[in-house]
PDB file of C-alpha atoms in Angstrom:
ATOM      1  CA  MET A  23      16.812   7.909  32.754  1.00  0.00           C
ATOM      2  CA  GLY A  24      14.673   7.709  35.779  1.00  0.00           C
ATOM      3  CA  LYS A  25      14.926  11.542  36.663  1.00  0.00           C
ATOM      4  CA  VAL A  26      11.643  13.228  37.372  1.00  0.00           C
ATOM      5  CA  GLU A  27      13.103  16.638  36.629  1.00  0.00           C
ATOM      6  CA  ILE A  28      15.105  17.088  33.439  1.00  0.00           C
ATOM      7  CA  CYS A  29      16.420  20.548  32.475  1.00  0.00           C
ATOM      8  CA  GLY A  30      14.106  22.041  35.083  1.00  0.00           C
ATOM      9  CA  VAL A  31      11.030  20.399  33.592  1.00  0.00           C
ATOM     10  CA  ASN A  32       8.950  18.222  35.879  1.00  0.00           C
ATOM     11  CA  THR A  33       8.448  15.208  33.388  1.00  0.00           C
ATOM     12  CA  ALA A  34       5.804  13.735  35.685  1.00  0.00           C
ATOM     13  CA  LYS A  35       3.499  16.845  35.037  1.00  0.00           C
ATOM     14  CA  LEU A  36       3.915  17.150  31.241  1.00  0.00           C
ATOM     15  CA  PRO A  37       0.746  18.416  29.618  1.00  0.00           C
ATOM     16  CA  LEU A  38      -1.238  16.382  27.177  1.00  0.00           C
ATOM     17  CA  LEU A  39      -2.933  18.071  24.352  1.00  0.00           C
ATOM     18  CA  ALA A  40      -6.281  16.892  22.937  1.00  0.00           C
ATOM     19  CA  GLN A  41      -6.431  16.646  19.157  1.00  0.00           C
ATOM     20  CA  GLU A  42      -8.879  19.667  18.897  1.00  0.00           C
ATOM     21  CA  GLU A  43      -6.352  21.738  20.763  1.00  0.00           C
ATOM     22  CA  LYS A  44      -3.485  20.545  18.474  1.00  0.00           C
ATOM     23  CA  ASP A  45      -5.538  21.741  15.346  1.00  0.00           C
ATOM     24  CA  VAL A  46      -6.322  25.038  16.879  1.00  0.00           C
ATOM     25  CA  LEU A  47      -2.817  25.568  17.927  1.00  0.00           C
ATOM     26  CA  PHE A  48      -1.349  24.674  14.523  1.00  0.00           C
ATOM     27  CA  GLU A  49      -3.732  27.250  12.818  1.00  0.00           C
ATOM     28  CA  GLN A  50      -2.504  29.846  15.341  1.00  0.00           C
ATOM     29  CA  ILE A  51       1.126  28.922  14.742  1.00  0.00           C
ATOM     30  CA  ALA A  52       0.669  29.311  11.021  1.00  0.00           C
ATOM     31  CA  MET A  53      -0.333  32.780  11.839  1.00  0.00           C
ATOM     32  CA  GLY A  54       2.807  33.620  13.696  1.00  0.00           C
ATOM     33  CA  ASP A  55       1.459  33.212  17.158  1.00  0.00           C
ATOM     34  CA  GLN A  56       4.567  32.441  19.289  1.00  0.00           C
ATOM     35  CA  ALA A  57       2.576  31.769  22.397  1.00  0.00           C
ATOM     36  CA  ALA A  58       0.788  28.984  20.619  1.00  0.00           C
ATOM     37  CA  ARG A  59       4.101  27.571  19.268  1.00  0.00           C
ATOM     38  CA  GLU A  60       5.413  27.466  22.843  1.00  0.00           C
ATOM     39  CA  LYS A  61       2.165  25.766  24.254  1.00  0.00           C
ATOM     40  CA  TYR A  62       2.514  23.265  21.330  1.00  0.00           C
ATOM     41  CA  ILE A  63       6.085  22.441  22.189  1.00  0.00           C
ATOM     42  CA  GLU A  64       5.315  22.010  25.796  1.00  0.00           C
ATOM     43  CA  GLY A  65       2.372  19.883  24.878  1.00  0.00           C
ATOM     44  CA  ASN A  66       4.603  17.587  22.924  1.00  0.00           C
ATOM     45  CA  LEU A  67       7.561  17.081  25.447  1.00  0.00           C
ATOM     46  CA  ARG A  68       6.340  13.656  26.032  1.00  0.00           C
ATOM     47  CA  LEU A  69       7.529  12.600  22.759  1.00  0.00           C
ATOM     48  CA  VAL A  70      11.054  13.832  23.491  1.00  0.00           C
ATOM     49  CA  LEU A  71      10.884  11.962  26.866  1.00  0.00           C
ATOM     50  CA  SER A  72       9.847   8.684  25.041  1.00  0.00           C
ATOM     51  CA  VAL A  73      12.726   8.983  22.344  1.00  0.00           C
ATOM     52  CA  ILE A  74      15.446   9.564  24.828  1.00  0.00           C
ATOM     53  CA  LYS A  75      14.365   6.430  26.791  1.00  0.00           C
ATOM     54  CA  ARG A  76      15.628   4.613  23.692  1.00  0.00           C
ATOM     55  CA  PHE A  77      19.126   5.829  24.388  1.00  0.00           C
ATOM     56  CA  SER A  78      19.274   4.615  27.886  1.00  0.00           C
ATOM     57  CA  THR A  79      22.544   2.835  27.180  1.00  0.00           C
ATOM     58  CA  SER A  80      24.188   6.220  26.202  1.00  0.00           C
ATOM     59  CA  GLU A  81      26.898   7.660  28.400  1.00  0.00           C
ATOM     60  CA  GLU A  82      25.399  11.239  27.572  1.00  0.00           C
ATOM     61  CA  ASN A  83      23.916  13.368  30.280  1.00  0.00           C
ATOM     62  CA  VAL A  84      20.096  12.872  30.045  1.00  0.00           C
ATOM     63  CA  ASP A  85      19.551  16.605  30.227  1.00  0.00           C
ATOM     64  CA  ASP A  86      21.788  17.062  27.148  1.00  0.00           C
ATOM     65  CA  LEU A  87      19.753  14.418  25.283  1.00  0.00           C
ATOM     66  CA  PHE A  88      16.543  16.098  26.363  1.00  0.00           C
ATOM     67  CA  GLN A  89      17.739  19.474  25.043  1.00  0.00           C
ATOM     68  CA  ILE A  90      18.966  18.004  21.768  1.00  0.00           C
ATOM     69  CA  GLY A  91      15.612  16.102  21.500  1.00  0.00           C
ATOM     70  CA  CYS A  92      13.715  19.392  21.919  1.00  0.00           C
ATOM     71  CA  VAL A  93      15.671  20.980  19.124  1.00  0.00           C
ATOM     72  CA  GLY A  94      14.290  18.065  16.991  1.00  0.00           C
ATOM     73  CA  LEU A  95      10.863  18.640  18.239  1.00  0.00           C
ATOM     74  CA  ILE A  96      10.956  22.375  17.231  1.00  0.00           C
ATOM     75  CA  LYS A  97      12.360  21.485  13.817  1.00  0.00           C
ATOM     76  CA  ALA A  98       9.426  19.035  13.315  1.00  0.00           C
ATOM     77  CA  ILE A  99       6.818  21.619  14.416  1.00  0.00           C
ATOM     78  CA  ASP A 100       8.176  24.310  12.127  1.00  0.00           C
ATOM     79  CA  ASN A 101       8.263  21.958   9.178  1.00  0.00           C
ATOM     80  CA  PHE A 102       5.289  19.975   9.620  1.00  0.00           C
ATOM     81  CA  ASP A 103       2.582  19.973   6.650  1.00  0.00           C
ATOM     82  CA  ARG A 104      -0.690  19.119   8.012  1.00  0.00           C
ATOM     83  CA  SER A 105      -2.107  18.880   4.396  1.00  0.00           C
ATOM     84  CA  LEU A 106      -0.357  15.669   4.013  1.00  0.00           C
ATOM     85  CA  GLY A 107      -2.779  13.943   6.459  1.00  0.00           C
ATOM     86  CA  VAL A 108      -0.091  12.337   8.702  1.00  0.00           C
ATOM     87  CA  LYS A 109      -0.040  12.367  12.423  1.00  0.00           C
ATOM     88  CA  PHE A 110       2.377  14.770  13.936  1.00  0.00           C
ATOM     89  CA  SER A 111       3.957  12.202  16.051  1.00  0.00           C
ATOM     90  CA  THR A 112       4.559   9.945  13.088  1.00  0.00           C
ATOM     91  CA  TYR A 113       6.530  12.805  11.591  1.00  0.00           C
ATOM     92  CA  ALA A 114       8.129  14.204  14.716  1.00  0.00           C
ATOM     93  CA  VAL A 115       9.687  11.010  16.245  1.00  0.00           C
ATOM     94  CA  PRO A 116      12.139  10.286  13.436  1.00  0.00           C
ATOM     95  CA  MET A 117      13.104  14.066  13.470  1.00  0.00           C
ATOM     96  CA  ILE A 118      13.872  13.938  17.148  1.00  0.00           C
ATOM     97  CA  MET A 119      15.661  10.563  16.943  1.00  0.00           C
ATOM     98  CA  GLY A 120      17.833  11.995  13.980  1.00  0.00           C
ATOM     99  CA  GLU A 121      18.819  15.060  15.976  1.00  0.00           C
ATOM    100  CA  ILE A 122      19.824  13.069  18.818  1.00  0.00           C
ATOM    101  CA  ARG A 123      21.752  10.421  16.652  1.00  0.00           C
ATOM    102  CA  ARG A 124      23.468  13.201  14.758  1.00  0.00           C
ATOM    103  CA  TYR A 125      24.582  14.743  18.053  1.00  0.00           C
ATOM    104  CA  LEU A 126      25.857  11.473  19.469  1.00  0.00           C
ATOM    105  CA  ARG A 127      27.825  10.749  16.328  1.00  0.00           C
ATOM    106  CA  ASP A 128      29.142  14.310  15.695  1.00  0.00           C
ATOM    107  CA  GLY A 129      29.355  16.024  18.998  1.00  0.00           C
ATOM    108  CA  GLY A 130      28.751  13.469  21.716  1.00  0.00           C
ATOM    109  CA  SER A 131      30.712  10.786  23.279  1.00  0.00           C
ATOM    110  CA  ILE A 132      29.480   7.948  21.014  1.00  0.00           C
ATOM    111  CA  ARG A 133      31.497   7.405  17.776  1.00  0.00           C
ATOM    112  CA  VAL A 134      30.791   4.976  14.947  1.00  0.00           C
ATOM    113  CA  SER A 135      33.757   2.522  15.302  1.00  0.00           C
ATOM    114  CA  ARG A 136      35.724   1.519  12.369  1.00  0.00           C
ATOM    115  CA  SER A 137      34.635  -2.230  13.060  1.00  0.00           C
ATOM    116  CA  LEU A 138      30.936  -1.027  12.831  1.00  0.00           C
ATOM    117  CA  LYS A 139      31.454   0.688   9.640  1.00  0.00           C
ATOM    118  CA  ASP A 140      33.110  -2.431   8.182  1.00  0.00           C
ATOM    119  CA  ILE A 141      30.243  -4.555   9.104  1.00  0.00           C
ATOM    120  CA  ALA A 142      27.800  -2.085   7.735  1.00  0.00           C
ATOM    121  CA  TYR A 143      29.683  -1.848   4.330  1.00  0.00           C
ATOM    122  CA  ARG A 144      30.037  -5.528   4.068  1.00  0.00           C
ATOM    123  CA  ALA A 145      26.275  -5.997   4.774  1.00  0.00           C
ATOM    124  CA  MET A 146      25.352  -3.404   1.979  1.00  0.00           C
ATOM    125  CA  GLN A 147      27.798  -5.033  -0.486  1.00  0.00           C
ATOM    126  CA  ALA A 148      26.124  -8.447   0.278  1.00  0.00           C
ATOM    127  CA  ARG A 149      22.662  -6.940  -0.163  1.00  0.00           C
ATOM    128  CA  GLU A 150      23.500  -5.584  -3.497  1.00  0.00           C
ATOM    129  CA  SER A 151      25.060  -8.913  -4.572  1.00  0.00           C
ATOM    130  CA  MET A 152      22.133 -10.896  -3.365  1.00  0.00           C
ATOM    131  CA  MET A 153      19.644  -8.643  -4.998  1.00  0.00           C
ATOM    132  CA  GLY A 154      21.370  -8.995  -8.267  1.00  0.00           C
ATOM    133  CA  ASN A 155      21.316 -12.785  -8.037  1.00  0.00           C
ATOM    134  CA  SER A 156      17.822 -13.438  -6.799  1.00  0.00           C
ATOM    135  CA  GLN A 157      16.029 -10.092  -7.869  1.00  0.00           C
ATOM    136  CA  LYS A 158      14.425  -9.717  -4.419  1.00  0.00           C
ATOM    137  CA  GLU A 159      15.170  -7.824  -1.230  1.00  0.00           C
ATOM    138  CA  PRO A 160      17.062 -10.124   1.100  1.00  0.00           C
ATOM    139  CA  THR A 161      16.263 -10.177   4.808  1.00  0.00           C
ATOM    140  CA  VAL A 162      18.650  -9.056   7.446  1.00  0.00           C
ATOM    141  CA  GLU A 163      18.923 -12.554   8.653  1.00  0.00           C
ATOM    142  CA  GLU A 164      19.891 -13.766   5.178  1.00  0.00           C
ATOM    143  CA  ILE A 165      22.437 -10.894   4.962  1.00  0.00           C
ATOM    144  CA  ALA A 166      23.956 -11.882   8.203  1.00  0.00           C
ATOM    145  CA  THR A 167      24.222 -15.502   7.303  1.00  0.00           C
ATOM    146  CA  GLU A 168      25.834 -14.491   4.009  1.00  0.00           C
ATOM    147  CA  ILE A 169      28.561 -12.546   5.715  1.00  0.00           C
ATOM    148  CA  GLY A 170      28.900 -14.685   8.639  1.00  0.00           C
ATOM    149  CA  ILE A 171      28.145 -12.129  11.507  1.00  0.00           C
ATOM    150  CA  PRO A 172      25.306 -12.210  14.169  1.00  0.00           C
ATOM    151  CA  MET A 173      22.181 -10.618  12.973  1.00  0.00           C
ATOM    152  CA  GLU A 174      22.153  -8.278  15.970  1.00  0.00           C
ATOM    153  CA  ASP A 175      25.607  -6.934  14.939  1.00  0.00           C
ATOM    154  CA  VAL A 176      24.251  -6.172  11.418  1.00  0.00           C
ATOM    155  CA  VAL A 177      21.350  -4.354  12.539  1.00  0.00           C
ATOM    156  CA  TYR A 178      23.268  -2.256  15.013  1.00  0.00           C
ATOM    157  CA  ALA A 179      25.974  -1.444  12.440  1.00  0.00           C
ATOM    158  CA  LEU A 180      23.360  -0.539   9.818  1.00  0.00           C
ATOM    159  CA  ASP A 181      21.566   1.735  12.201  1.00  0.00           C
ATOM    160  CA  ALA A 182      24.894   3.387  13.473  1.00  0.00           C
ATOM    161  CA  ILE A 183      25.861   4.591   9.979  1.00  0.00           C
ATOM    162  CA  GLN A 184      22.450   5.589   8.786  1.00  0.00           C
ATOM    163  CA  SER A 185      21.574   9.418   8.129  1.00  0.00           C
ATOM    164  CA  PRO A 186      18.311  10.698   9.353  1.00  0.00           C
ATOM    165  CA  VAL A 187      15.766  11.310   6.623  1.00  0.00           C
ATOM    166  CA  SER A 188      12.505  12.845   6.471  1.00  0.00           C
ATOM    167  CA  LEU A 189       9.268  10.879   5.940  1.00  0.00           C
ATOM    168  CA  TYR A 190       8.553  13.162   3.127  1.00  0.00           C
ATOM    169  CA  ASP A 191      11.704  12.449   1.151  1.00  0.00           C
ATOM    170  CA  PRO A 192      10.699  11.118  -2.279  1.00  0.00           C
ATOM    171  CA  ILE A 193      12.163   7.607  -3.231  1.00  0.00           C
ATOM    172  CA  TYR A 194      10.399   6.785  -6.499  1.00  0.00           C
ATOM    173  CA  SER A 195       8.072   8.367  -9.018  1.00  0.00           C
ATOM    174  CA  ASP A 196       5.997   6.602 -11.588  1.00  0.00           C
ATOM    175  CA  GLY A 197       4.078   9.057 -13.943  1.00  0.00           C
ATOM    176  CA  GLY A 198       3.525  11.584 -11.368  1.00  0.00           C
ATOM    177  CA  ASP A 199       2.466   9.279  -8.444  1.00  0.00           C
ATOM    178  CA  THR A 200       5.509   9.867  -6.059  1.00  0.00           C
ATOM    179  CA  LEU A 201       6.448   7.304  -3.437  1.00  0.00           C
ATOM    180  CA  TYR A 202       7.773   8.753  -0.213  1.00  0.00           C
ATOM    181  CA  VAL A 203       9.742   7.272   2.731  1.00  0.00           C
ATOM    182  CA  MET A 204       6.358   7.253   4.827  1.00  0.00           C
ATOM    183  CA  ASP A 205       4.916   4.921   2.176  1.00  0.00           C
ATOM    184  CA  GLN A 206       7.491   2.251   3.137  1.00  0.00           C
ATOM    185  CA  ILE A 207       6.875   2.114   6.740  1.00  0.00           C
ATOM    186  CA  SER A 208       3.954   0.887   8.973  1.00  0.00           C
ATOM    187  CA  ASP A 209       2.816   2.729  12.246  1.00  0.00           C
ATOM    188  CA  LYS A 210       1.869  -0.549  14.192  1.00  0.00           C
ATOM    189  CA  LYS A 211       1.993   1.318  17.591  1.00  0.00           C
ATOM    190  CA  ASN A 212      -0.555   4.018  16.569  1.00  0.00           C
ATOM    191  CA  LYS A 213      -2.516   2.262  13.904  1.00  0.00           C
ATOM    192  CA  GLU A 214      -5.629   1.744  16.169  1.00  0.00           C
ATOM    193  CA  GLU A 215      -5.725   5.596  16.706  1.00  0.00           C
ATOM    194  CA  ASN A 216      -5.708   6.326  12.862  1.00  0.00           C
ATOM    195  CA  TRP A 217      -8.469   8.547  11.761  1.00  0.00           C
ATOM    196  CA  ILE A 218     -10.222   5.880   9.454  1.00  0.00           C
ATOM    197  CA  GLU A 219     -11.252   4.130  12.519  1.00  0.00           C
ATOM    198  CA  HIS A 220     -13.449   7.123  13.605  1.00  0.00           C
ATOM    199  CA  ILE A 221     -17.185   7.672  13.169  1.00  0.00           C
ATOM    200  CA  THR A 222     -18.968   6.539  10.202  1.00  0.00           C
ATOM    201  CA  LEU A 223     -16.059   4.303   9.231  1.00  0.00           C
ATOM    202  CA  SER A 224     -18.249   1.308   7.945  1.00  0.00           C
ATOM    203  CA  GLU A 225     -20.289   3.521   5.714  1.00  0.00           C
ATOM    204  CA  ALA A 226     -17.101   5.106   4.329  1.00  0.00           C
ATOM    205  CA  MET A 227     -15.453   1.831   3.725  1.00  0.00           C
ATOM    206  CA  GLY A 228     -18.704   0.566   2.056  1.00  0.00           C
ATOM    207  CA  ARG A 229     -18.160   3.168  -0.799  1.00  0.00           C
ATOM    208  CA  LEU A 230     -14.915   1.507  -1.770  1.00  0.00           C
ATOM    209  CA  ASN A 231     -14.547  -1.349  -4.282  1.00  0.00           C
ATOM    210  CA  ASP A 232     -13.249  -4.722  -3.144  1.00  0.00           C
ATOM    211  CA  ARG A 233      -9.567  -4.071  -3.993  1.00  0.00           C
ATOM    212  CA  GLU A 234      -9.574  -0.671  -2.214  1.00  0.00           C
ATOM    213  CA  LYS A 235     -11.225  -2.247   0.915  1.00  0.00           C
ATOM    214  CA  GLU A 236      -8.474  -4.790   0.977  1.00  0.00           C
ATOM    215  CA  ILE A 237      -5.726  -2.252   0.723  1.00  0.00           C
ATOM    216  CA  ILE A 238      -7.010  -0.031   3.289  1.00  0.00           C
ATOM    217  CA  THR A 239      -7.624  -2.899   5.706  1.00  0.00           C
ATOM    218  CA  LEU A 240      -4.051  -4.233   5.133  1.00  0.00           C
ATOM    219  CA  ARG A 241      -2.396  -0.861   5.325  1.00  0.00           C
ATOM    220  CA  PHE A 242      -4.208   0.680   8.352  1.00  0.00           C
ATOM    221  CA  PHE A 243      -5.753  -2.100  10.243  1.00  0.00           C
ATOM    222  CA  GLU A 244      -3.074  -4.745   9.933  1.00  0.00           C
ATOM    223  CA  GLY A 245      -0.176  -2.121   9.740  1.00  0.00           C
ATOM    224  CA  LYS A 246       1.572  -3.525   6.579  1.00  0.00           C
ATOM    225  CA  THR A 247       3.690  -1.505   4.422  1.00  0.00           C
ATOM    226  CA  GLN A 248       2.889  -0.756   0.848  1.00  0.00           C
ATOM    227  CA  MET A 249       5.558  -3.335  -0.349  1.00  0.00           C
ATOM    228  CA  GLU A 250       4.010  -5.953   1.828  1.00  0.00           C
ATOM    229  CA  VAL A 251       0.461  -5.304   0.475  1.00  0.00           C
ATOM    230  CA  ALA A 252       1.878  -5.259  -3.060  1.00  0.00           C
ATOM    231  CA  ASP A 253       3.522  -8.774  -2.393  1.00  0.00           C
ATOM    232  CA  TYR A 254       0.244  -9.953  -0.746  1.00  0.00           C
ATOM    233  CA  ILE A 255      -2.151  -9.130  -3.446  1.00  0.00           C
ATOM    234  CA  GLY A 256       0.187  -9.497  -6.443  1.00  0.00           C
ATOM    235  CA  ILE A 257       0.326  -5.883  -7.914  1.00  0.00           C
ATOM    236  CA  SER A 258       3.118  -3.410  -8.047  1.00  0.00           C
ATOM    237  CA  GLN A 259       3.831  -1.000  -5.140  1.00  0.00           C
ATOM    238  CA  ALA A 260       3.018   1.998  -7.424  1.00  0.00           C
ATOM    239  CA  GLN A 261      -0.417   0.561  -8.060  1.00  0.00           C
ATOM    240  CA  VAL A 262      -0.943   0.032  -4.357  1.00  0.00           C
ATOM    241  CA  SER A 263      -0.005   3.699  -3.629  1.00  0.00           C
ATOM    242  CA  ARG A 264      -2.376   4.963  -6.305  1.00  0.00           C
ATOM    243  CA  LEU A 265      -5.296   2.873  -5.243  1.00  0.00           C
ATOM    244  CA  GLU A 266      -4.705   3.716  -1.456  1.00  0.00           C
ATOM    245  CA  LYS A 267      -4.610   7.475  -2.343  1.00  0.00           C
ATOM    246  CA  ASN A 268      -7.882   7.236  -4.330  1.00  0.00           C
ATOM    247  CA  ALA A 269      -9.525   5.299  -1.527  1.00  0.00           C
ATOM    248  CA  LEU A 270      -8.545   7.655   1.160  1.00  0.00           C
ATOM    249  CA  LYS A 271      -9.530  10.780  -0.931  1.00  0.00           C
ATOM    250  CA  SER A 272     -13.087   8.964  -1.507  1.00  0.00           C
ATOM    251  CA  MET A 273     -13.276   8.355   2.305  1.00  0.00           C
ATOM    252  CA  ARG A 274     -12.191  11.891   3.281  1.00  0.00           C
ATOM    253  CA  GLN A 275     -14.951  13.246   0.913  1.00  0.00           C
ATOM    254  CA  TYR A 276     -17.455  11.207   2.407  1.00  0.00           C
ATOM    255  CA  LEU A 277     -16.446  11.934   6.124  1.00  0.00           C
ATOM    256  CA  GLY A 278     -15.732  15.426   5.300  1.00  0.00           C
TER     257      GLY A 278
END
């Protein structure tokens, strides 16, 4: 994993695209410009490199992992919808990881053992049972205690059997307000880079009511999920989603 050159690519000299360049390149890609597509791929190889580092314990050749990761990157570029207002990296990383995990499970040297599957299924059964009794989502630690297995083993087992999903997969709909997978996760690593922290932010925030300000602050400054915000302020997740979308729309109009 410490190689400088992977698949003939000098990883020490990977280019880094500015946001303005990314926007221009995506417009060109949308018009079928293959040269722009190649440049965008090259400018995002750092994402692939960062993802394959997470598989440092794998016995697979790092060149193979890099190539598979590039497949995931290309799929992300070809399917990315800029109109949804999500950073490309937020969309692409799960796609890259999913491609690598699928390769390791189906074609690589790593297989999901029967013991891991058994642990995962026991954990899922315990979760359903505990939710039925308490009407709330149990923590992984509670599930591990319930089935008498170390929490680390439960986490690893559940991760091993999961199938990659898109951030845009719908998981719930309430009167037309659809909740997506991306609404369930927080981007704590990149939250400080979010667009709402750019210029005239305070003026844009000033246009929101107190409830909307609170939701935007919790979601984008403190990195909380919509479920966590709903629990914190005592309303439903569907209401959080609706208020968040209205607030962001109002801020975009002001900043736009």
